[in-house]
XYZ file of C-alpha atoms in Angstrom:
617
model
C 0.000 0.000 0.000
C 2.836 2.545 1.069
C 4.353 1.457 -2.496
C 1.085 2.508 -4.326
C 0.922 5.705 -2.301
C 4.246 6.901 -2.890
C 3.622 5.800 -6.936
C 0.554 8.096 -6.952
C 2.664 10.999 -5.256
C 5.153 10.932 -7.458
C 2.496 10.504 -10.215
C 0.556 13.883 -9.124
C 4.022 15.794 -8.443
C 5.031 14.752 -11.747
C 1.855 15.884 -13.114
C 2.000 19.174 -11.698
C 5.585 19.973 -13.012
C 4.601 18.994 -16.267
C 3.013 20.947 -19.390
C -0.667 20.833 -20.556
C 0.381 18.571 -23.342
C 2.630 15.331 -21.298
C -0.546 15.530 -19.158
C -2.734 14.855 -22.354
C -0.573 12.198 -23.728
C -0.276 10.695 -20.153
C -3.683 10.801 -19.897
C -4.191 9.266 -23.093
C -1.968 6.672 -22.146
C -4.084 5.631 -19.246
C -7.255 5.246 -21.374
C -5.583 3.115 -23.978
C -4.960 1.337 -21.295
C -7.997 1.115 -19.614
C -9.847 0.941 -22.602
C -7.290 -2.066 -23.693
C -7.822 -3.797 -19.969
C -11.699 -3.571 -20.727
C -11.857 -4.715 -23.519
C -9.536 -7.673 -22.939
C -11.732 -8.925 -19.943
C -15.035 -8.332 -22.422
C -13.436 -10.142 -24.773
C -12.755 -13.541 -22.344
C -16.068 -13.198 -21.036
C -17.881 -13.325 -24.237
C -15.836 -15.415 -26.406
C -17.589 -18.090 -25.262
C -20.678 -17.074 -25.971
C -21.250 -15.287 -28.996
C -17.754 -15.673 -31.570
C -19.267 -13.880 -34.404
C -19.264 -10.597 -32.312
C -16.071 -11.067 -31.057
C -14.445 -11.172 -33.792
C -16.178 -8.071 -35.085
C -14.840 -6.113 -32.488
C -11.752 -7.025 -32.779
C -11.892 -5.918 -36.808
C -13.530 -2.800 -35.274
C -10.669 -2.318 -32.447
C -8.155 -2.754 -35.551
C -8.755 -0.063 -37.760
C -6.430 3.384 -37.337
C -7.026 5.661 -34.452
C -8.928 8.422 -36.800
C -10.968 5.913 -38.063
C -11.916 4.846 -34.715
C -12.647 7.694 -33.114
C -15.390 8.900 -36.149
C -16.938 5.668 -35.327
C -16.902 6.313 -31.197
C -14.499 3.738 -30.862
C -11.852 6.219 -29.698
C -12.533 8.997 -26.834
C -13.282 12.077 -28.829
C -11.061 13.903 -25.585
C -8.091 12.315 -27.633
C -8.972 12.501 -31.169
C -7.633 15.026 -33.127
C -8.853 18.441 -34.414
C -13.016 18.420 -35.440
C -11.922 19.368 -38.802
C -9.371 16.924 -38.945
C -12.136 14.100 -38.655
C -14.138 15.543 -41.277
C -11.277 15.585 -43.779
C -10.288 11.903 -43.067
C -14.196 10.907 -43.451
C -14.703 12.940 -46.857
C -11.306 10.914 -47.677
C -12.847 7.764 -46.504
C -16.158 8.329 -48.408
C -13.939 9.197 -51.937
C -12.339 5.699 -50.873
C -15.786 4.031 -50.689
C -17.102 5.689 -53.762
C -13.733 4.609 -55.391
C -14.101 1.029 -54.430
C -17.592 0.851 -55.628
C -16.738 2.036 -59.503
C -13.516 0.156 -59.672
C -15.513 -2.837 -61.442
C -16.783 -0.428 -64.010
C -13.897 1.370 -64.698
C -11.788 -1.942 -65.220
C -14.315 -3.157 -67.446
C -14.052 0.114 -69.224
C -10.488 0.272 -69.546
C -10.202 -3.802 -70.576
C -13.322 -3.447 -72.996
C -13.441 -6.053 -75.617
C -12.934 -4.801 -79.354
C -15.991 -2.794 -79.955
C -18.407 -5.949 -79.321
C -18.218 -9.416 -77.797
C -18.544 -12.155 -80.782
C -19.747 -15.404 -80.025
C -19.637 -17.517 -83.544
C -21.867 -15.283 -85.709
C -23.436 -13.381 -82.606
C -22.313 -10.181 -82.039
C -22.773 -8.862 -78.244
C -22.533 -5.251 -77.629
C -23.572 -2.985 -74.127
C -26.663 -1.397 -74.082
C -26.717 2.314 -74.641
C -28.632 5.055 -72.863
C -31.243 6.302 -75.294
C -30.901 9.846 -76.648
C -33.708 12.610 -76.630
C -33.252 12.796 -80.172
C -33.635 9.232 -81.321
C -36.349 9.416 -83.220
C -37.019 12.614 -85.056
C -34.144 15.551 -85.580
C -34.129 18.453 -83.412
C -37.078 20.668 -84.220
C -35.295 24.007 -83.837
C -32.653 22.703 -86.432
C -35.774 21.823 -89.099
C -38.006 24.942 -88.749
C -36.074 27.365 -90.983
C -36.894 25.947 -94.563
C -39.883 25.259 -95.936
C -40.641 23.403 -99.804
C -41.596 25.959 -102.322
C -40.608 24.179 -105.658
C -43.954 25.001 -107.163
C -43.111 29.066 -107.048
C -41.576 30.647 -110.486
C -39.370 34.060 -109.295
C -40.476 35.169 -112.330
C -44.296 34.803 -112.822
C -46.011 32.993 -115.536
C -47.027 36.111 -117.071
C -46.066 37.530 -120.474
C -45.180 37.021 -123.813
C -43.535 34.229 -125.112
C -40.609 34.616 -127.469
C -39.735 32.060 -129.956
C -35.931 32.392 -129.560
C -36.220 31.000 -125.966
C -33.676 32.839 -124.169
C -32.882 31.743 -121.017
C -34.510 34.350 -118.421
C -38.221 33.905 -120.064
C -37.803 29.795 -119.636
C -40.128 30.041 -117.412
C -43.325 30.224 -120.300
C -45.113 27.823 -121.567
C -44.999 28.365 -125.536
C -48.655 28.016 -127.364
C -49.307 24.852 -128.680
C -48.807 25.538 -132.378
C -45.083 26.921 -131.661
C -43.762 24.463 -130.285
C -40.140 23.716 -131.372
C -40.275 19.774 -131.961
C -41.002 16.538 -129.637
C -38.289 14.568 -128.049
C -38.474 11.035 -127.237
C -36.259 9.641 -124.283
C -35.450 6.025 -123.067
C -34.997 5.740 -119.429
C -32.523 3.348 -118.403
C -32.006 1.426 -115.444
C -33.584 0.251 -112.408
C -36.867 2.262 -111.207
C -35.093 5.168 -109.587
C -32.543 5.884 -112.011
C -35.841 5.540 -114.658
C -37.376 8.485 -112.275
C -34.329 10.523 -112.855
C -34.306 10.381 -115.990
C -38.115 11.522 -116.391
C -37.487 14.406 -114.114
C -34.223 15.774 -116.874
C -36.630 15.105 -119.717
C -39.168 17.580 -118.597
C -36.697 19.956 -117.795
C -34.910 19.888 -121.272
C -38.129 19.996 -122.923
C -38.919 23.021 -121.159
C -35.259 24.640 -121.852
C -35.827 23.842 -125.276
C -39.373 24.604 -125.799
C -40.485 21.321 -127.285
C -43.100 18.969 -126.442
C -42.386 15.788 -124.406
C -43.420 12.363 -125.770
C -44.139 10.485 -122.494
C -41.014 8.635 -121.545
C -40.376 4.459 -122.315
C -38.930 2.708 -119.454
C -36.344 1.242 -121.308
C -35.903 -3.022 -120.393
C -32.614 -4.601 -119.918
C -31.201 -7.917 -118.976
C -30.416 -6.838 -115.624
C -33.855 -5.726 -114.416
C -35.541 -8.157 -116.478
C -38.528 -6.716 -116.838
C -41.383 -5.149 -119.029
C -42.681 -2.130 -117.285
C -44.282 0.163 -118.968
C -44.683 4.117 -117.600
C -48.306 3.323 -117.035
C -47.706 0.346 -114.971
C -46.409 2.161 -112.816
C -47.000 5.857 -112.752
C -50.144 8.051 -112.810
C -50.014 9.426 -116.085
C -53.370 11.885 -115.785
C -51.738 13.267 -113.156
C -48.649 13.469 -114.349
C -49.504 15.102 -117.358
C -52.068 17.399 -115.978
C -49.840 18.547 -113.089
C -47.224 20.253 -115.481
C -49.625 20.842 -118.040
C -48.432 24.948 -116.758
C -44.802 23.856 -117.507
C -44.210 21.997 -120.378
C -46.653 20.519 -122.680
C -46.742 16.170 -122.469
C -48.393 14.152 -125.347
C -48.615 10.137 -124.324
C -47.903 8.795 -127.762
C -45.745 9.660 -130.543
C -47.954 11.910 -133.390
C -49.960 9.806 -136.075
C -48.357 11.915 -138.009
C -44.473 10.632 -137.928
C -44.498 7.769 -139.990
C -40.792 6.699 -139.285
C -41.987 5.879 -135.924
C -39.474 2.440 -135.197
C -36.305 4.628 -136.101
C -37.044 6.042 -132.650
C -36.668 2.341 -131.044
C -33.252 1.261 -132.734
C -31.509 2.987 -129.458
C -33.234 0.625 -127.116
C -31.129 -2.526 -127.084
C -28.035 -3.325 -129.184
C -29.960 -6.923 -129.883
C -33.226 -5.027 -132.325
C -34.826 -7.000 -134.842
C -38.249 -5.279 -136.381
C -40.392 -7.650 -138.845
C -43.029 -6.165 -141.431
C -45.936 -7.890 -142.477
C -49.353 -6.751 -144.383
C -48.522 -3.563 -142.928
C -47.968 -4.896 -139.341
C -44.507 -3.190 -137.767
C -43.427 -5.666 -134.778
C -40.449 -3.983 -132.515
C -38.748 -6.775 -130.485
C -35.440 -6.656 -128.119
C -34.392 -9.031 -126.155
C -35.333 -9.691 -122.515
C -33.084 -12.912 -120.821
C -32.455 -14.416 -124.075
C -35.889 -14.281 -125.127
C -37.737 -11.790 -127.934
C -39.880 -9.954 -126.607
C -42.478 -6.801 -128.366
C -42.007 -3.601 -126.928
C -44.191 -1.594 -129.727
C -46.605 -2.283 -132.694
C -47.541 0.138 -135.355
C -50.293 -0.553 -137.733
C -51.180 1.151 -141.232
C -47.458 2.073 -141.454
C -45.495 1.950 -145.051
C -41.742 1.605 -143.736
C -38.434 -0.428 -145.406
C -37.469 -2.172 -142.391
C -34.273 -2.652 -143.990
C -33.335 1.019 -144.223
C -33.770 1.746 -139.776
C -31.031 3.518 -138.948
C -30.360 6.135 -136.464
C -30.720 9.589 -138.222
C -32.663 10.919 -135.651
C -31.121 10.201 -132.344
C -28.949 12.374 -130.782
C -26.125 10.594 -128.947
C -23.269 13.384 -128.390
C -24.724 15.263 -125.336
C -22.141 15.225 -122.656
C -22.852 14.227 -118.907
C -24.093 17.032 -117.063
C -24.711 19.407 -120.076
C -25.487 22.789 -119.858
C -28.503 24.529 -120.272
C -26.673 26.587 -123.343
C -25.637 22.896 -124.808
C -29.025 21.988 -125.356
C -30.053 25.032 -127.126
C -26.871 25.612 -129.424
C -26.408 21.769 -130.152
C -29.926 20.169 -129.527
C -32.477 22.546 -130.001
C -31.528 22.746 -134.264
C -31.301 19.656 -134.618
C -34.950 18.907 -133.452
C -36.155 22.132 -135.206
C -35.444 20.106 -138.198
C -36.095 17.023 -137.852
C -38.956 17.889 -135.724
C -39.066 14.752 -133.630
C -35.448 13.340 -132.230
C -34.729 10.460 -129.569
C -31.885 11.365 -126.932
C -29.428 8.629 -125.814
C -28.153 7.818 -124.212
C -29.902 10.088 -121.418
C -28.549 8.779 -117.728
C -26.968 12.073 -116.250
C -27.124 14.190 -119.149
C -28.204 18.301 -117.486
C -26.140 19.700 -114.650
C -27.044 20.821 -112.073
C -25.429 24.511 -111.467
C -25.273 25.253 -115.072
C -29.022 25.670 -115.612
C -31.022 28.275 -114.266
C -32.692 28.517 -110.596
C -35.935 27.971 -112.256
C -35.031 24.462 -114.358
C -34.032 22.491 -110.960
C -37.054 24.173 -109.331
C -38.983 22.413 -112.212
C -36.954 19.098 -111.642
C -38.234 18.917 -107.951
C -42.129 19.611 -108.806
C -41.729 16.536 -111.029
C -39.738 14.796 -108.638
C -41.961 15.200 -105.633
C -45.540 16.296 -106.803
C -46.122 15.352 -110.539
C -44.549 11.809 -110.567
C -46.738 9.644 -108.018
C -47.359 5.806 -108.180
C -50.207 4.016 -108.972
C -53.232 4.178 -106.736
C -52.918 0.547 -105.865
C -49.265 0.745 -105.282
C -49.646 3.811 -102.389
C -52.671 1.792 -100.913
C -50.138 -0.803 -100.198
C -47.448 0.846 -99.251
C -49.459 2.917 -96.277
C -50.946 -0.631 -95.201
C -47.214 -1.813 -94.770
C -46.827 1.049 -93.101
C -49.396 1.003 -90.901
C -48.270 -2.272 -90.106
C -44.779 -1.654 -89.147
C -46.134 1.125 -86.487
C -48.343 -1.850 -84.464
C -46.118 -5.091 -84.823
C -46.222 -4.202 -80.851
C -49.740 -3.925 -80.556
C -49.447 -0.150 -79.971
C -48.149 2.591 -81.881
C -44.138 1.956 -82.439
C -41.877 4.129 -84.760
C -39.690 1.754 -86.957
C -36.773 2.358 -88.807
C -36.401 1.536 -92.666
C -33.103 0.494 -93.000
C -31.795 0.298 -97.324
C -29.168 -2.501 -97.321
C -27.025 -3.271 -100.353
C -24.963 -6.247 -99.728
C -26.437 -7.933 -102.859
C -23.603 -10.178 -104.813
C -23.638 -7.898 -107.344
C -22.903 -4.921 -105.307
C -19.938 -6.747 -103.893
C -18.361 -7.606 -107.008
C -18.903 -4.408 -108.666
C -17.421 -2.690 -105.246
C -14.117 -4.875 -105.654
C -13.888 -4.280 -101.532
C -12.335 -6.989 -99.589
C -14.918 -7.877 -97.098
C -14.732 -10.728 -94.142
C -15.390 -14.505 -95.071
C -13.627 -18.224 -95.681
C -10.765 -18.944 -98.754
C -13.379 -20.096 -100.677
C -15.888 -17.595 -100.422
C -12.692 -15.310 -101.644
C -12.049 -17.439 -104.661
C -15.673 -17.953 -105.744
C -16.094 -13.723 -105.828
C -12.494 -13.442 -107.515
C -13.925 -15.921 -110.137
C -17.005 -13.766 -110.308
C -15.600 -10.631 -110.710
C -13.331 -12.078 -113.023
C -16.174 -13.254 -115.298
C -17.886 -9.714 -114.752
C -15.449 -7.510 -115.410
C -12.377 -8.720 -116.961
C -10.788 -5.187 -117.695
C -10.772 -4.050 -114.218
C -9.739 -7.146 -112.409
C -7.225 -7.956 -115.129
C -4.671 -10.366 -113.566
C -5.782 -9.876 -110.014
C -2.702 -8.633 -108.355
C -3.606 -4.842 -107.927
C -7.263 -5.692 -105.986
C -6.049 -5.818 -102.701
C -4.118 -2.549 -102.460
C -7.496 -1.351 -104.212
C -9.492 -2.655 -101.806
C -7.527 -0.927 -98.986
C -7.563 2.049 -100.286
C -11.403 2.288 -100.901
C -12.037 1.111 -97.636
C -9.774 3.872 -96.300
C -11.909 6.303 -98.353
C -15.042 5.278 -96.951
C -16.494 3.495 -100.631
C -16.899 -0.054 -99.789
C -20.909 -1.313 -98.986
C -21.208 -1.096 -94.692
C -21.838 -5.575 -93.949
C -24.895 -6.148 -91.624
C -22.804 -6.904 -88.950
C -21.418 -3.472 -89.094
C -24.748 -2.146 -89.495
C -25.692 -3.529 -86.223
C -22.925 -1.804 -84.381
C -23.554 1.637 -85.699
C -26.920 1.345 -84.607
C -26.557 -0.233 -81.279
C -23.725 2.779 -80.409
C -26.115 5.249 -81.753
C -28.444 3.987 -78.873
C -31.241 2.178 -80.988
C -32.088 -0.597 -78.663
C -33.275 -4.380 -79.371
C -36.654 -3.752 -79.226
C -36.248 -1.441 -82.605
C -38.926 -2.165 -85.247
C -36.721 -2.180 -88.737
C -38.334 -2.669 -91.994
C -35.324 -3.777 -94.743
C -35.310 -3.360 -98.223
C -32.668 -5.563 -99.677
C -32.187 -7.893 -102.470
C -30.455 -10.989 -101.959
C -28.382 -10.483 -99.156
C -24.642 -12.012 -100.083
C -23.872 -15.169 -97.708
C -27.327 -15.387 -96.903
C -28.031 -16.104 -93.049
C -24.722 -16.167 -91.935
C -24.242 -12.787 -92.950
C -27.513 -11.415 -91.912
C -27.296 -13.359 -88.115
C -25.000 -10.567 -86.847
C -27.796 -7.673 -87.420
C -30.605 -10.304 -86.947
C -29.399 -11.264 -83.364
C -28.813 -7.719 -82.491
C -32.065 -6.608 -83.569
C -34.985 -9.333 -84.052
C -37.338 -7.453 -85.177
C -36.114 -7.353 -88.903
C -39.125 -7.767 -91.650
C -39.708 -7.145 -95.069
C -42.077 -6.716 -97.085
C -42.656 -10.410 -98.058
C -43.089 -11.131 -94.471
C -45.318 -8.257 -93.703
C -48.074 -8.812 -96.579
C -49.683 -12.076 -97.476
C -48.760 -14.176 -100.505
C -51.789 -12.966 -102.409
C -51.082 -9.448 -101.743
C -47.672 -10.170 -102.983
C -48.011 -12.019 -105.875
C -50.323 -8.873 -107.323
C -47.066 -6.471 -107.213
C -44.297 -9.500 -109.093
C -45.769 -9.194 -112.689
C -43.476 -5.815 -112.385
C -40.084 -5.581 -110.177
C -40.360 -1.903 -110.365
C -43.804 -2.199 -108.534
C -41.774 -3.862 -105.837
C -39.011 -1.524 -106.037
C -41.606 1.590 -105.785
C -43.113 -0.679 -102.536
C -40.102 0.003 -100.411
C -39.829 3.319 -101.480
C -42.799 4.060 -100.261
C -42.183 2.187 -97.019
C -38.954 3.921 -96.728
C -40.005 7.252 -97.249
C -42.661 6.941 -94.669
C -40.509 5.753 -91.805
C -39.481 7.317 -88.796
C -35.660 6.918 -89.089
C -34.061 5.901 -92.674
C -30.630 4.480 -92.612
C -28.498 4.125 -95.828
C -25.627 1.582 -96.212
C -24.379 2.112 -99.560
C -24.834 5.019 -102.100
C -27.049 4.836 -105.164
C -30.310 6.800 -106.456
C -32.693 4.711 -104.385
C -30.725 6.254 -101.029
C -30.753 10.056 -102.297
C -33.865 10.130 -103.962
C -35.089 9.029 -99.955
C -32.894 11.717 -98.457
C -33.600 14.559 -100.657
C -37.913 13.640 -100.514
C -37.438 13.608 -96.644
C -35.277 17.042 -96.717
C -37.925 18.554 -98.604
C -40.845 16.925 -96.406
C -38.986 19.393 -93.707
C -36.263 17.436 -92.480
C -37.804 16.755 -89.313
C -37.399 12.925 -90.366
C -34.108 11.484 -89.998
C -32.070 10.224 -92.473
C -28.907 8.878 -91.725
C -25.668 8.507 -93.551
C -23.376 6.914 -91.921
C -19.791 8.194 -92.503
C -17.831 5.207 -93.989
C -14.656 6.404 -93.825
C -14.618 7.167 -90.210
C -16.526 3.672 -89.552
C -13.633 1.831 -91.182
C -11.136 3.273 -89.508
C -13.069 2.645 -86.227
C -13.370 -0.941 -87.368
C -9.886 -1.816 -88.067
C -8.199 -0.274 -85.163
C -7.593 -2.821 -82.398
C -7.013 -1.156 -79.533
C -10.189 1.175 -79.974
C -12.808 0.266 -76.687
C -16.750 0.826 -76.897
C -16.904 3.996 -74.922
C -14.205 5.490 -77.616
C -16.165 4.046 -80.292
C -19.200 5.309 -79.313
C -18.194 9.139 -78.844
C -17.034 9.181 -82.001
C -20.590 7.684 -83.793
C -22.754 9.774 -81.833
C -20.346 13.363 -82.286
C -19.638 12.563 -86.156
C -23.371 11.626 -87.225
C -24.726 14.444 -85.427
C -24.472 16.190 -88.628
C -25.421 13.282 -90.726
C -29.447 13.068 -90.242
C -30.889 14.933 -92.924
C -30.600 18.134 -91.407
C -30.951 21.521 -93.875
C -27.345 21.912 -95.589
C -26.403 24.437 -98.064
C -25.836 23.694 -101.520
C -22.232 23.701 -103.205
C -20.877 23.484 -106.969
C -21.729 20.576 -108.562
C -24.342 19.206 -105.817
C -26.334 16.430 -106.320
C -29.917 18.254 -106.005
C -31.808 14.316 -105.882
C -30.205 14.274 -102.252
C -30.028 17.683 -101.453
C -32.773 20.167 -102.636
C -32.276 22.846 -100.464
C -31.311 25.767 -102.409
C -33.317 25.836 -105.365
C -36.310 24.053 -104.147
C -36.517 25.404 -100.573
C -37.415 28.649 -99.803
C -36.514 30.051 -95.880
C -39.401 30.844 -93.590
C-alpha cells in the first residue's frame, strides 16, 4: 500500500511539473490502457458465448485511431482536431465511392474490341437512349420550308420564240412548239425516275413537247414495265400541263416511228408484215415486243439512227441543249436522246429548271393508286407489330452479290468464299480485275476512303452505339443479301425485329405487285419514305432520292448517312474500346441526319434540294 501511495505521489508531483500537453498524452496513455484492460476482460467473457461478435470487435478495435474515433471507438477527448475528422471521413467516403466504380472502370479500360462475338453473334452494351432518337431536333428543321412550285419570275407575259434563257419560265402556245423529243430511261426504277425528271426539264429549256417517256428493259432488271404500270399518267400530265406541254404517244403523223426504237437494245430486230410493224429486243435471251404500229409503209431494212442524238455530254449545260440540240430537233422535228442517264447539270441551268426538276420529282410523278394503298398498309403495319403505336426504322441494305463484285472491296469470309467472288468478278469484269494482283491494295484504299458497302454486322454496331435498342422495329429493303443467313445473323441477333415486305403482306397481296419488279421496287420506297428513321448503307439513287424527298418533307425525319470512312477506320483499329467508339458515332453523325445543308458546286440536287427548291421561312 505505502508502495502505491508513494507511486501516486510521485504521479501527481510529476503531473503538476509537467506541461498541458505530457498531461494529455499521459492521460491518453491511461485510457488506452484502460480501454485495452476492458476490452480484454469483455473479450474472455464473451468469447464463449457469442464468436461472431467477437471477432467483429476485434476488426472494429483494428482499424487506425482516426478511423476509430469517427466511429466512437476512440474517446473524442483524444482525437484530433473536429476538422481533422471531417477531412479523413470525406477521404474515406472518396475511398468508398472509389471502391464501388472500380468494377466499371476496369471493365471500361479492358473493354473487348468494340463488341463481344460469339460464332456469328455479335454482343454489344446497351446504350442510354438519346432525346433525339427518333425525329431531328425541331429548332434545327423549322427554318426551310418546300416551295418548288413558285416561279421568281411569274407565268405572265409574252412568249418569245428564240427562248432565251430568263423567259424559260413560259409555256410556248401549242402551235409553236419547237419539236417533240423522245427519251429512253434506263435502269432500275429510280434511275428511270431521274431520268423523267431531266426530260421535262430539257423539254422546257428547249421549248419542245415531251413524248411520255419508255422505261427502257434490260437484262439486268428483267422486266417489261411500262410508264403506265407504274405511274399516274393523268396526273402526271395534268400537273405540269403549266410547264411543259406532255403528249402520251408519238404523233400519227411521224411515220418513221421504229427509227425512234433502234436505241433501245443493241440486240433489235423489227419484222413487217401486211402492214404490221413488230419492234422486239431481247429480254433474258428471249424476244420480246415492246411496240406495234399498224397502217405504217416503212423499209425495215433502211432503220437507222438519223434521228437520235447521242453526243450530249454528262451534265450538259442549259446553253448545250439550245446551241447543239435545239436545231437539230427544229429540223427534224421529232429526235430520240441517248443515251440520257446524267445528261443536265445541275449549277449550269437556271434557278428555275431544278425548281422544275423537284415539282416533277416530288408532286407530278406519283405511283399508282394501288401501289400507295399498299405501301401505307405496310406502313401502318410496321407502327403496331407491338400492338401499340411503335416508330420503326427503314433500314436500305445493299450487300447484294452484285454490289460486292462491282465494289471490288475486300470484305470478311472463308478462302473459298474469296475465290468464288475473284472468279465472279473475273467473269464480270475482266478489264478491271485484269490479272488480279492490284485488288487488294485497291481494296484498302477504298475502304480507307469510306467506298466499300457497310456488312450487316457493321450495321448492327452503328446502330446499337447510336443507342437504338433491341426492341427497334426495322423494316429492310434488300435484295439478296450475299452469304445469306450467316451474314444477316449478326444484325438479326442484335435486332430481331427485322421484316420485309414479303413477311409483312400475305402471298396474295404479294403475288399482285411481281408481274413488275419496279412495282416492288416503288413498294419500299414508299415504305422507306414513310418511316421514322431511314438508314443508308451504300450510295445509289434509291438512297438520295429518300434523303432529298425527306429534306424537302422538312427534315424533321431522320435520315442517316453513316460516314464510312470514319466507320472503317473505327473498325480496323484494335485497340479502340466501346466507350471510344461510341463518342465518335454519336459526335460525327450528329451532322449526318438529314438536317438543312447548303448547296455547293456541282451538288447532287436528288439528295439535297435545299437551295433551289426550298425557300426560308
Amino acid at each position: 500500500m505505502a508502495e502505491l501511495r508513494h507511486s501516486a505521489s510521485m504521479s501527481s508531483r510529476a503531473s503538476a511539473g509537467a506541461s498541458p500537453a505530457k498531461v494529455e498524452e499521459a492521460s491518453h496513455s491511461f485510457v488506452s490502457a484502460a480501454a485495452t484492460d476492458l476490452s480484454g476482460r469483455d473479450q474472455d467473457r464473451d468469447h464463449d458465448k457469442d464468436p461472431h461478435r467477437h471477432f467483429f470487435a476485434s476488426a472494429l478495435l483494428n482499424l487506425p485511431a482516426p478511423i476509430r474515433s469517427l466511429f466512437a471507438l476512440e474517446d473524442p477527448r483524444v482525437s484530433t482536431s473536429y476538422s481533422y475528422r471531417i477531412l479523413v471521413g470525406f477521404l474515406a467516403f472518396l475511398v468508398l465511392v472509389g471502391l464501388l466504380s472500380l468494377p466499371s472502370f476496369w471493365s471500361r479500360l479492358n473493354a473487348p474490341y468494340l463488341c463481344h462475338k460469339e460464332g456469328i453473334t455479335l454482343h454489344c452494351p446497351r446504350v442510354k437512349e438519346p432525346p433525339s432518337l427518333w425525329e431531328n431536333p425541331y429548332s434545327s428543321t423549322t427554318s426551310w420550308k418546300p416551295c418548288a412550285e413558285r416561279w421568281d419570275n411569274g407565268i405572265t407575259g409574252k412568249y418569245s420564240p428564240s427562248f432565251p434563257i430568263n423567259e424559260i419560265c413560259f409555256l410556248p402556245p401549242e402551235n409553236e412548239t419547237n419539236g417533240y423529243i423522245f427519251i429512253h430511261a434506263e435502269g432500275g426504277l429510280n434511275q428511270q425516275r431521274i431520268a423523267i425528271c431531266n426530260a421535262v426539264a430539257v423539254a422546257k429549256i428547249m421549248g419542245a413537247t415531251l413524248i411520255l417517256p419508255v422505261l427502257k428493259q434490260d437484262q439486268i432488271w428483267k422486266d417489261q414495265t411500262k410508264f403506265e404500270d407504274i405511274f399516274d399518267v393523268d396526273h402526271f400530265i395534268e400537273y405540269l400541263k403549266e410547264d411543259v406541254r406532255i403528249i402520251r404517244d408519238i404523233p400519227e403523223w411521224f411515220t418513221d416511228k421504229a427509227e425512234l426504237f433502234t436505241s433501245i437494245s443493241f440486240h433489235f430486230y423489227a419484222s413487217c408484215e401486211s402492214g404490221l410493224i413488230v419492234i422486239l429486243y431481247v429480254v433474258s435471251e428471249h424476244w420480246v415486243e415492246l411496240y406495234k404500229f399498224n397502217n405504217v409503209a416503212l423499209t425495215v431494212c433502211g432503220i437507222h439512227d438519223r434521228r437520235t442524238v447521242k453526243n450530249i455530254p454528262k451534265y450538259a449545260s442549259a446553253d448545250f441543249y439550245i446551241d447543239n440540240v435545239l436545231p437539230r430537233i427544229k429540223e427534224k422535228k421529232i429526235m430520240a436522246l441517248k443515251p440520257f442517264v446524267d445528261r443536265l447539270g445541275y449549277d449550269n441551268v437556271p434557278p428555275e429548271i431544278n425548281r422544275l426538276r423537284c415539282k416533277v420529282n416530288y408532286h407530278a410523278l406519283k405511283f399508282l393508286p394501288e401501289i400507295e394503298e399498299m405501301a401505307d398498309k405496310l406502313a401502318e403495319r410496321m407502327r403496331n407489330r407491338t400492338g401499340s403505336v411503335n416508330p420503326y426504322m427503314a433500314l436500305h441494305l445493299r450487300f447484294e452479290k452484285g454490289m460486292v463484285g462491282l465494289s471490288f472491296c475486300d470484305f470478311v469470309g472463308t478462302r473459298e468464299e474469296k475465290a468464288m467472288m475473284a472468279a465472279y468478278r473475273q467473269k464480270e469484269w475482266p478489264r478491271r480485275y485484269k490479272n488480279g494482283s492490284h485488288l487488294w491494295q485497291l481494296a484498302l484504299q477504298k475502304r480507307k476512303e469510306g467506298r466499300c458497302p457497310l456488312e450487316p454486322g457493321e450495321v448492327a454496331v452503328i446502330l446499337r452505339a447510336m443507342g437504338y435498342p433491341k426492341e427497334t422495329q426495322i423494316y429492310v429493303a434488300s435484295g439478296q443479301v450475299y452469304g445469306g443467313k450467316n451474314r444477316m445473323a449478326p444484325l438479326r441477333n442484335m435486332f430481331p425485329n427485322l421484316v420485309t415486305k414479303e413477311e409483312l403482306a400475305s402471298i396474295e397481296e404479294i403475288d399482285h405487285f411481281r408481274k413488275h419488279v419496279t412495282s416492288l421496287a416503288a413498294l419500299d420506297f414508299l415504305v422507306c419514305l414513310k418511316s421514322d428513321v431511314f438508314v443508308m448503307t451504300h450510295g445509289g439513287n434509291f438512297a438520295k432520292l429518300i434523303i432529298g424527298a425527306r429534306r424537302y418533307m422538312g427534315h424533321r425525319l431522320k435520315s442517316i448517312k453513316p460516314d464510312k470512312g470514319l466507320m472503317s477506320k473505327s473498325f480496323g483499329d484494335p485497340y479502340m474500346g466501346w466507350a471510344t467508339f461510341l463518342e465518335d458515332v454519336v459526335i460525327t453523325h450528329q451532322t449526318r441526319t438529314g438536317l438543312p445543308e447548303e448547296t455547293f458546286p456541282n451538288y447532287d440536287i436528288w439528295e439535297n434540294p435545299l437551295t433551289p427548291c426550298m425557300c426560308r421561312t
